[in-house]
PDB file of C-alpha atoms in Angstrom:
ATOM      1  CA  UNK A 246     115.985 105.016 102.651  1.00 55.00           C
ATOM      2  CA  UNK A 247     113.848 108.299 102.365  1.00 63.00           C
ATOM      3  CA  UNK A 248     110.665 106.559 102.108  1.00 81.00           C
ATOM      4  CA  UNK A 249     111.698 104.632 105.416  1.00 88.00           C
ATOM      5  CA  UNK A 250     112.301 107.405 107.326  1.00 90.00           C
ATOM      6  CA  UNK A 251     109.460 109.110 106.277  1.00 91.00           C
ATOM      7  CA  UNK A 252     106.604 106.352 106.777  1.00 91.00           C
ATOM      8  CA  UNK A 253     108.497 105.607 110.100  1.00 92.00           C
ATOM      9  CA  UNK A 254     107.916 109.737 111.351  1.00 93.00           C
ATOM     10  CA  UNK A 255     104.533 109.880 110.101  1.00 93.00           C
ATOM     11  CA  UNK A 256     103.269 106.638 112.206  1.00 94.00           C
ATOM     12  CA  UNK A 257     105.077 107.939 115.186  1.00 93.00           C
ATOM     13  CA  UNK A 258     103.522 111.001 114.571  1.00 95.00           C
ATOM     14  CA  UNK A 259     100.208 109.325 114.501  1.00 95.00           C
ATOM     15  CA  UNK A 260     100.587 107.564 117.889  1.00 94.00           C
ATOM     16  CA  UNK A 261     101.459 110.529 119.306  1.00 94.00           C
ATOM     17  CA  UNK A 262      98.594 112.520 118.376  1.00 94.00           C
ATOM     18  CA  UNK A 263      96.910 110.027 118.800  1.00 95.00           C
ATOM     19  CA  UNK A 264      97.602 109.198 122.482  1.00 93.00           C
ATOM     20  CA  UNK A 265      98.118 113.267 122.948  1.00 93.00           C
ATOM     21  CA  UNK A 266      95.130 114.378 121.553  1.00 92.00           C
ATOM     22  CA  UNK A 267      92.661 111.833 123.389  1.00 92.00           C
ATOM     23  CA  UNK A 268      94.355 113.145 126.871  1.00 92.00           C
ATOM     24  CA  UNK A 269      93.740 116.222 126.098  1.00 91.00           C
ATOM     25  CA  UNK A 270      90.194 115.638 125.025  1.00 90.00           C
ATOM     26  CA  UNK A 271      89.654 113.464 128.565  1.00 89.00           C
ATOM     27  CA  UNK A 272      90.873 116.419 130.596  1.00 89.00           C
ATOM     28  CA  UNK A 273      89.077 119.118 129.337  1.00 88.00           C
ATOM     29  CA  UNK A 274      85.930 117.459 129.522  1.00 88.00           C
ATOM     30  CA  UNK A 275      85.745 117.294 133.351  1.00 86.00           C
ATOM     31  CA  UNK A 276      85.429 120.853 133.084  1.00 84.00           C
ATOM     32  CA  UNK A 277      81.720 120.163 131.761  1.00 84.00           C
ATOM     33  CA  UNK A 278      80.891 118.538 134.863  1.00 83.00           C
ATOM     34  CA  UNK A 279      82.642 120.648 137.424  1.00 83.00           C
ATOM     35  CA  UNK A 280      80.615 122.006 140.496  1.00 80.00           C
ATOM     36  CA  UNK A 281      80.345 125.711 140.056  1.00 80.00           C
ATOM     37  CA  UNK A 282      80.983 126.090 136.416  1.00 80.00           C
ATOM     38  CA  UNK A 283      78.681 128.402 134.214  1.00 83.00           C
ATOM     39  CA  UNK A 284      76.828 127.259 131.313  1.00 82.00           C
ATOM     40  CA  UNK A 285      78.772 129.256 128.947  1.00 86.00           C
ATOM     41  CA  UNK A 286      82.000 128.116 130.205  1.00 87.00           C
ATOM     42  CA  UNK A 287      80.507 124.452 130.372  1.00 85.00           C
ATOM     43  CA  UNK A 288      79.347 124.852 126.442  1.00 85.00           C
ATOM     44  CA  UNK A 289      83.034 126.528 125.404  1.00 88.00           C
ATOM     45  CA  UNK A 290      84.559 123.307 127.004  1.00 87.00           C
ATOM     46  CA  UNK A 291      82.506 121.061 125.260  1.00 87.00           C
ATOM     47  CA  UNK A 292      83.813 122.778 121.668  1.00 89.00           C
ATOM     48  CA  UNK A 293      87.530 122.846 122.702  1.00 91.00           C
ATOM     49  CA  UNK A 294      86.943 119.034 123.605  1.00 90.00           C
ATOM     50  CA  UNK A 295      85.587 118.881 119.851  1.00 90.00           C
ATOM     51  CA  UNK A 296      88.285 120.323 117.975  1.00 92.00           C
ATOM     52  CA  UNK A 297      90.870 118.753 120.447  1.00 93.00           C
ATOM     53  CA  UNK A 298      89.450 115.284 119.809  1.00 93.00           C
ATOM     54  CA  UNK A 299      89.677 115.871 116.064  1.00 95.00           C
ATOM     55  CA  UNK A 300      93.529 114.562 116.612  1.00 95.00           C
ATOM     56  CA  UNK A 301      92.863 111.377 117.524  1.00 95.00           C
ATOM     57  CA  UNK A 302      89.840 111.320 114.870  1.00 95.00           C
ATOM     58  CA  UNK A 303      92.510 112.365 112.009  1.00 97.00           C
ATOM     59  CA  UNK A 304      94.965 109.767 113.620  1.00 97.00           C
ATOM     60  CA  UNK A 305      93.046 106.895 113.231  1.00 96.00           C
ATOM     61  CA  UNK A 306      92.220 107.538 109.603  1.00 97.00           C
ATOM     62  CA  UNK A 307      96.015 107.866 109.012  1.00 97.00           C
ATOM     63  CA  UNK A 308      96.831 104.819 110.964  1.00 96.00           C
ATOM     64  CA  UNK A 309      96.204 102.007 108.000  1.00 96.00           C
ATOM     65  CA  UNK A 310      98.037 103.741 105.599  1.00 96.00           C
ATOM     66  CA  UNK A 311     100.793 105.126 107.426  1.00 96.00           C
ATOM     67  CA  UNK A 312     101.703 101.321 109.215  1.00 94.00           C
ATOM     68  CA  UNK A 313     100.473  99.661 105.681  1.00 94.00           C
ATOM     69  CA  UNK A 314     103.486 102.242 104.382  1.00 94.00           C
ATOM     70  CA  UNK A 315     105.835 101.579 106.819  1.00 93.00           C
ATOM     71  CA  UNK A 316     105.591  97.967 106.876  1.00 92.00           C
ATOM     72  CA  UNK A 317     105.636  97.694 102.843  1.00 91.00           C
ATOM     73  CA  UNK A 318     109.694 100.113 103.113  1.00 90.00           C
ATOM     74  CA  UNK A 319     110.208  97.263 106.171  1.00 90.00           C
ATOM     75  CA  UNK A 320     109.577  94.671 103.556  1.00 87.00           C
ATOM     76  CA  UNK A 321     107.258  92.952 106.003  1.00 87.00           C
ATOM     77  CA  UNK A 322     104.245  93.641 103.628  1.00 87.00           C
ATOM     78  CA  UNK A 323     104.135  92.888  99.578  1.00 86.00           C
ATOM     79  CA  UNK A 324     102.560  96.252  98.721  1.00 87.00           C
ATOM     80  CA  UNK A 325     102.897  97.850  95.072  1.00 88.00           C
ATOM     81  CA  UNK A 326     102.949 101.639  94.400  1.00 91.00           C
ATOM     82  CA  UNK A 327      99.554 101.563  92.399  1.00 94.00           C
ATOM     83  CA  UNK A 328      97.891  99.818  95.400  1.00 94.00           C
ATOM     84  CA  UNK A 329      99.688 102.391  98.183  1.00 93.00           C
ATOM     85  CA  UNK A 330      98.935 105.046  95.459  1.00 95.00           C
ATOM     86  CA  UNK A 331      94.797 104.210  96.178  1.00 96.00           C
ATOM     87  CA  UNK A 332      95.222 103.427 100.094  1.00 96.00           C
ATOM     88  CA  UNK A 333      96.393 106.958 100.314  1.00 96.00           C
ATOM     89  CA  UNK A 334      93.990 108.428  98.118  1.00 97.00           C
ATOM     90  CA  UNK A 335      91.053 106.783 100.230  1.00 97.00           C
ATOM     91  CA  UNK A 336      92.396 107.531 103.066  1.00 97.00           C
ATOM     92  CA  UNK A 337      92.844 111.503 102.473  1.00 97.00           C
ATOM     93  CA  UNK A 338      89.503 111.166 100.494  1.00 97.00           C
ATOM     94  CA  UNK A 339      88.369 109.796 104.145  1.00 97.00           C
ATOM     95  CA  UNK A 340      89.986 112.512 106.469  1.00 97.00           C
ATOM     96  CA  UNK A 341      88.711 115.385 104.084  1.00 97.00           C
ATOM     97  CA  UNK A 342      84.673 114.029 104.822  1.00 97.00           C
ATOM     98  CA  UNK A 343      85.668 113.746 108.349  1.00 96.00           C
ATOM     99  CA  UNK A 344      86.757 117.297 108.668  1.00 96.00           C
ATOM    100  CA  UNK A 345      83.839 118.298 106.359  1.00 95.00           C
ATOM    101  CA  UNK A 346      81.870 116.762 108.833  1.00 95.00           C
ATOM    102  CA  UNK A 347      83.464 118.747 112.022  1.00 93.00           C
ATOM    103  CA  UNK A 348      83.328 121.886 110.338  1.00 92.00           C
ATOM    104  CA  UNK A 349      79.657 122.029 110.045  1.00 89.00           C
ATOM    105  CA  UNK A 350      79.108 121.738 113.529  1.00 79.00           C
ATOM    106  CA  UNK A 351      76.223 119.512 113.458  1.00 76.00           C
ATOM    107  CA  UNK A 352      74.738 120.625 110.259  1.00 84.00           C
ATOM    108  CA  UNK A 353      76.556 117.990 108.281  1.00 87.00           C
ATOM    109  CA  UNK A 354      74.606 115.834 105.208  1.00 93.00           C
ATOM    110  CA  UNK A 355      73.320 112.900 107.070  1.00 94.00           C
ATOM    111  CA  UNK A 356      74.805 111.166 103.663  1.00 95.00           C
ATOM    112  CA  UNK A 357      77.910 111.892 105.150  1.00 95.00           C
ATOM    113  CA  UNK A 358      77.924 110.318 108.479  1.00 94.00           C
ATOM    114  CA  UNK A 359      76.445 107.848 107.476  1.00 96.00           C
ATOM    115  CA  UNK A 360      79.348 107.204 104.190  1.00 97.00           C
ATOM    116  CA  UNK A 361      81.677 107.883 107.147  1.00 97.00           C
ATOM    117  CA  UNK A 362      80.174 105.293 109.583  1.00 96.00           C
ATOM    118  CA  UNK A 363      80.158 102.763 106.833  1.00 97.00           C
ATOM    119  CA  UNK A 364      83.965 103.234 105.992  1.00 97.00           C
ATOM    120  CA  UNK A 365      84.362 102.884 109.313  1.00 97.00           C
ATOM    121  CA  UNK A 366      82.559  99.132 109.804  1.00 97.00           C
ATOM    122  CA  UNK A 367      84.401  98.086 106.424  1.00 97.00           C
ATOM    123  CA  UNK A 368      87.624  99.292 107.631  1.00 97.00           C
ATOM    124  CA  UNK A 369      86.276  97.042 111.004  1.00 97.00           C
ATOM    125  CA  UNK A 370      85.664  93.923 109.190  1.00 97.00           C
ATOM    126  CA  UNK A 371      88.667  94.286 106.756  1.00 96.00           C
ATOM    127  CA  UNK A 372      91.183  95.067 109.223  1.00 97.00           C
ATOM    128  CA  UNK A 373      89.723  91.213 111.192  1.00 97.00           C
ATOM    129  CA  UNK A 374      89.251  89.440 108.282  1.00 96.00           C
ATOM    130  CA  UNK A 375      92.853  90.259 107.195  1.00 93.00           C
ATOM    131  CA  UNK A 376      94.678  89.523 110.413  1.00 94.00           C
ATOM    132  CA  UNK A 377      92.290  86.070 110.840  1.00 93.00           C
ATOM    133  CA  UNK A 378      93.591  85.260 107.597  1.00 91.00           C
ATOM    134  CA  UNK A 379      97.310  86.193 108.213  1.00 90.00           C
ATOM    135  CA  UNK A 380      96.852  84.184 112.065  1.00 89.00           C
ATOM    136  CA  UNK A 381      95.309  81.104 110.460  1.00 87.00           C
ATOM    137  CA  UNK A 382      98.090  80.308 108.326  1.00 80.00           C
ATOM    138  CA  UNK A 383      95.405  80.533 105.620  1.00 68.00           C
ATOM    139  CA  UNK A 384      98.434  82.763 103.255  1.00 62.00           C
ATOM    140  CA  UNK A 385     101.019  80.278 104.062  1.00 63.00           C
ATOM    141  CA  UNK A 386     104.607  82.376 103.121  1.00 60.00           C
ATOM    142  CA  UNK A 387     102.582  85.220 102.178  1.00 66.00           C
ATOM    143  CA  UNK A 388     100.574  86.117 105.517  1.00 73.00           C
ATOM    144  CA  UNK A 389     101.822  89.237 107.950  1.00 84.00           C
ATOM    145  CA  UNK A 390     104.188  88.501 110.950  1.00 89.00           C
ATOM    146  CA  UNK A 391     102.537  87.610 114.421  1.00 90.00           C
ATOM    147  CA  UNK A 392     102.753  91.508 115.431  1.00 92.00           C
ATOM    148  CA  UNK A 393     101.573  92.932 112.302  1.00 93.00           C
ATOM    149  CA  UNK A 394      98.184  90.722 112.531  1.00 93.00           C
ATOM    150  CA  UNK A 395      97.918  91.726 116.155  1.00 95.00           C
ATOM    151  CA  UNK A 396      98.382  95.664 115.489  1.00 96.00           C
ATOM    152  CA  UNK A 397      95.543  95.647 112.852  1.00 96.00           C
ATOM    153  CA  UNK A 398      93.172  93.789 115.404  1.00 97.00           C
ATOM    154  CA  UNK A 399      94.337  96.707 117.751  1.00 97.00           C
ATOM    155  CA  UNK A 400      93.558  99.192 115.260  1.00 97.00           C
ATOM    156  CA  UNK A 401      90.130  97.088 114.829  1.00 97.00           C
ATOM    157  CA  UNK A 402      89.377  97.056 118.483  1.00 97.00           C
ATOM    158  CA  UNK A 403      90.047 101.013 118.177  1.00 97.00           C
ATOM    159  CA  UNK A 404      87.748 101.864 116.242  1.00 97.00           C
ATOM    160  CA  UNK A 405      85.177  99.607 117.253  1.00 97.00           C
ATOM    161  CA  UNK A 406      85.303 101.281 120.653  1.00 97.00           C
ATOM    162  CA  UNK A 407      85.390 104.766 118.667  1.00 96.00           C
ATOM    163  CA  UNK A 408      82.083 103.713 117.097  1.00 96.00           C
ATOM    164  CA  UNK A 409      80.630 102.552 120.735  1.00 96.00           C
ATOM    165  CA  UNK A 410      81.850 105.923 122.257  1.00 95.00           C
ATOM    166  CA  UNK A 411      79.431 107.807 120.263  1.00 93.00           C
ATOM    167  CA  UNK A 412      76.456 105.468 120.691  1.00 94.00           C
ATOM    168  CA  UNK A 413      77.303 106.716 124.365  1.00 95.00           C
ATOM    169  CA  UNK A 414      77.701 110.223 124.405  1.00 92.00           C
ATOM    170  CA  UNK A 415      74.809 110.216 122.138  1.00 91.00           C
ATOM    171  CA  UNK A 416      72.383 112.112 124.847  1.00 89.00           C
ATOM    172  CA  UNK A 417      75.652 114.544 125.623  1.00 88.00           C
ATOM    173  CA  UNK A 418      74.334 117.255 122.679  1.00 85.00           C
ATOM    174  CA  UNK A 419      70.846 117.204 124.416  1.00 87.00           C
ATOM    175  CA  UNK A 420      72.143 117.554 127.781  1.00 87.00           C
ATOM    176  CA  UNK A 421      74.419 120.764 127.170  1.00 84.00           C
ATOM    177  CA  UNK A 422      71.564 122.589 125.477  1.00 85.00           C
ATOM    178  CA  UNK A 423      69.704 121.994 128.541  1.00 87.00           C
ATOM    179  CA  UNK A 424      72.522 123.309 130.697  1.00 81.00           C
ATOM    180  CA  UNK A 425      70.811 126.991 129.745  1.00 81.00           C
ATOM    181  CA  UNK A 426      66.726 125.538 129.860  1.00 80.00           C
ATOM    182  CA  UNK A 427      64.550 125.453 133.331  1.00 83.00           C
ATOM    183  CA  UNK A 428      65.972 121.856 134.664  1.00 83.00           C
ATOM    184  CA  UNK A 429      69.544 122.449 134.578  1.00 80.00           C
ATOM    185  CA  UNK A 430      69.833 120.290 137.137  1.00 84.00           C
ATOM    186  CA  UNK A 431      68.743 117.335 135.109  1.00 87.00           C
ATOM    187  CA  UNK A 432      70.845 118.465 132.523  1.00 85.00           C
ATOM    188  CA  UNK A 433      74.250 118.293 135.126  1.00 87.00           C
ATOM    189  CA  UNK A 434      73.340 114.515 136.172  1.00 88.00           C
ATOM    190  CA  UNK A 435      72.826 113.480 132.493  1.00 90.00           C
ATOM    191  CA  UNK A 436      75.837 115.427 131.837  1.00 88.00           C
ATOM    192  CA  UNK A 437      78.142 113.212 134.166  1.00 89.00           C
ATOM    193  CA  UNK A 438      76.318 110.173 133.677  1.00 92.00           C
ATOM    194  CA  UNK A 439      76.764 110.549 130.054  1.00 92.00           C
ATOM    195  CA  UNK A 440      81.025 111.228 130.587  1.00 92.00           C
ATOM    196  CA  UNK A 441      81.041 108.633 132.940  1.00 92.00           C
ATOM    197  CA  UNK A 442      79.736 105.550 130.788  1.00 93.00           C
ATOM    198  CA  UNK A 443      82.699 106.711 128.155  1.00 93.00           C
ATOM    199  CA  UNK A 444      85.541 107.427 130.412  1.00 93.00           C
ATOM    200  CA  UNK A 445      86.342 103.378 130.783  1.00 95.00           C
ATOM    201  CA  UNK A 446      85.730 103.133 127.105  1.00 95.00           C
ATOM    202  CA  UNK A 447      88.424 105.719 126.200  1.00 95.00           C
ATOM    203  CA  UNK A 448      90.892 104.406 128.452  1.00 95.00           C
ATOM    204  CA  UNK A 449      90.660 101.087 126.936  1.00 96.00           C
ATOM    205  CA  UNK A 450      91.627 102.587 123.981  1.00 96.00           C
ATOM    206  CA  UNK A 451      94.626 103.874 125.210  1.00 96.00           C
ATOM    207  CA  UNK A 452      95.602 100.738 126.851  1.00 96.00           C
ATOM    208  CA  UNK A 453      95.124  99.055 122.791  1.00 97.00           C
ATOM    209  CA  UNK A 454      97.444 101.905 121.787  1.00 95.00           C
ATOM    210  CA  UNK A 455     100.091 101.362 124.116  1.00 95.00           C
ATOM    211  CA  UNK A 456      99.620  97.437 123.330  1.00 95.00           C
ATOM    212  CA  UNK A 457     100.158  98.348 119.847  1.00 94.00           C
ATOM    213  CA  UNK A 458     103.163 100.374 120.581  1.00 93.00           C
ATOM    214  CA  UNK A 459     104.399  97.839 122.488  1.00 94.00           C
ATOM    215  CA  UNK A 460     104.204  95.004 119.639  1.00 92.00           C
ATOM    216  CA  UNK A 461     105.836  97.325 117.404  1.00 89.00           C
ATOM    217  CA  UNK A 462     109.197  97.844 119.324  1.00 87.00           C
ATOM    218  CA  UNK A 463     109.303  94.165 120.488  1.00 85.00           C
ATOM    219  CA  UNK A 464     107.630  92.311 117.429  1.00 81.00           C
ATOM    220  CA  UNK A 465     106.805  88.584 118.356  1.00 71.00           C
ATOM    221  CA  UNK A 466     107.175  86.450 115.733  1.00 63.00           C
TER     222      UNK A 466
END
């Protein structure tokens, strides 16, 4: 079916840039704490790492309604075109204020982070509610497969971590201004501090990827 093949490309798609993007992202930023790189070439790393990480930003967002898709053409999910028809709305509706946001560079409404931070804890809580409900046996013939529950707590443990990873490179703004001010020094050690609290975080997100990858091709009942 064309809808099959479709939701199936898209999802892949979203794993890959996904996965892709984030790598990218983690490489490029040890150029911000490399011995013997300038300040402007420190501060032109930090925006490619921006716009790079926008793919696994614009990933996420797709991931719900892309698998929600997918597993509704699967007939693993009862899903009607009205209610797909509004997933997908919200979900562009979602990606357009998070690329709003990125495109003013820091300058964004505060209204909007904090509308996009508040999607993002109900998408949280939704995406655990629904998979305790499916696990619990609560929906009797109606709840998800074993896999299907497990990918959305993936998805749920994604962007949980997203949400910590910016609590941590909160002081990172602050500490590339003062790459240019009179203690650049201080600014390099809160610089690498700063990276180093995330790294772990990020690569826990990849290993929830690749477990959700993984569930997908060998679906446990």
């Amino acid at each position: 079916m064309p809808d099959l093949a479709l939701f199936t490309l898209l999802h892949l798609l979203v794993f890959v840039y996904w996965l892709g993007g984030d790598l990218g992202a983690f490489y490029t930023s040890r150029f911000l704490i490399r011995p013997g790189v300038s300040a402007d070439r420190r501060l032109m790393a930090a925006k490619i790492v921006g716009d790079v990480d926008m793919a696994p930003r614009t990933a996420l967002i797709l991931a719900l309604p892309t698998g929600l898709s997918l597993a509704a053409a699967k007939g693993w999910l009862a899903m009607g075109p009205a209610v797909m028809a509004a997933l997908w709305a919200g979900s562009l509706a979602w990606l357009a204020l998070a690329w709003a946001i990125h495109n003013r560079h820091g300058a964004a409404p505060m209204a909007w982070r904090q509308a996009d931070l508040m999607i993002r804890w109900l998408m949280i809580a939704g995406l655990v509610a629904a998979a305790a409900w499916s696990l619990s046996g609560a929906g009797g013939g109606d709840g998800l497969p074993l896999f299907l529950s497990l990918k959305l707590l993936a998805l749920a443990g994604c962007t949980g971590l997203g949400l910590y990873i910016r609590a941590v490179l909160a002081p990172l703004g602050p500490a590339l201004m003062g790459l240019t001010g009179p203690d650049a020094a201080g600014a390099e050690a809160s610089l690498a501090a700063t990276l180093n609290r995330a790294r772990p975080l990020v690569v826990c997100i990849w290993a929830l990827l690749i477990a959700a990858a993984a569930l997908a091709l060998f679906k446990p009942i």
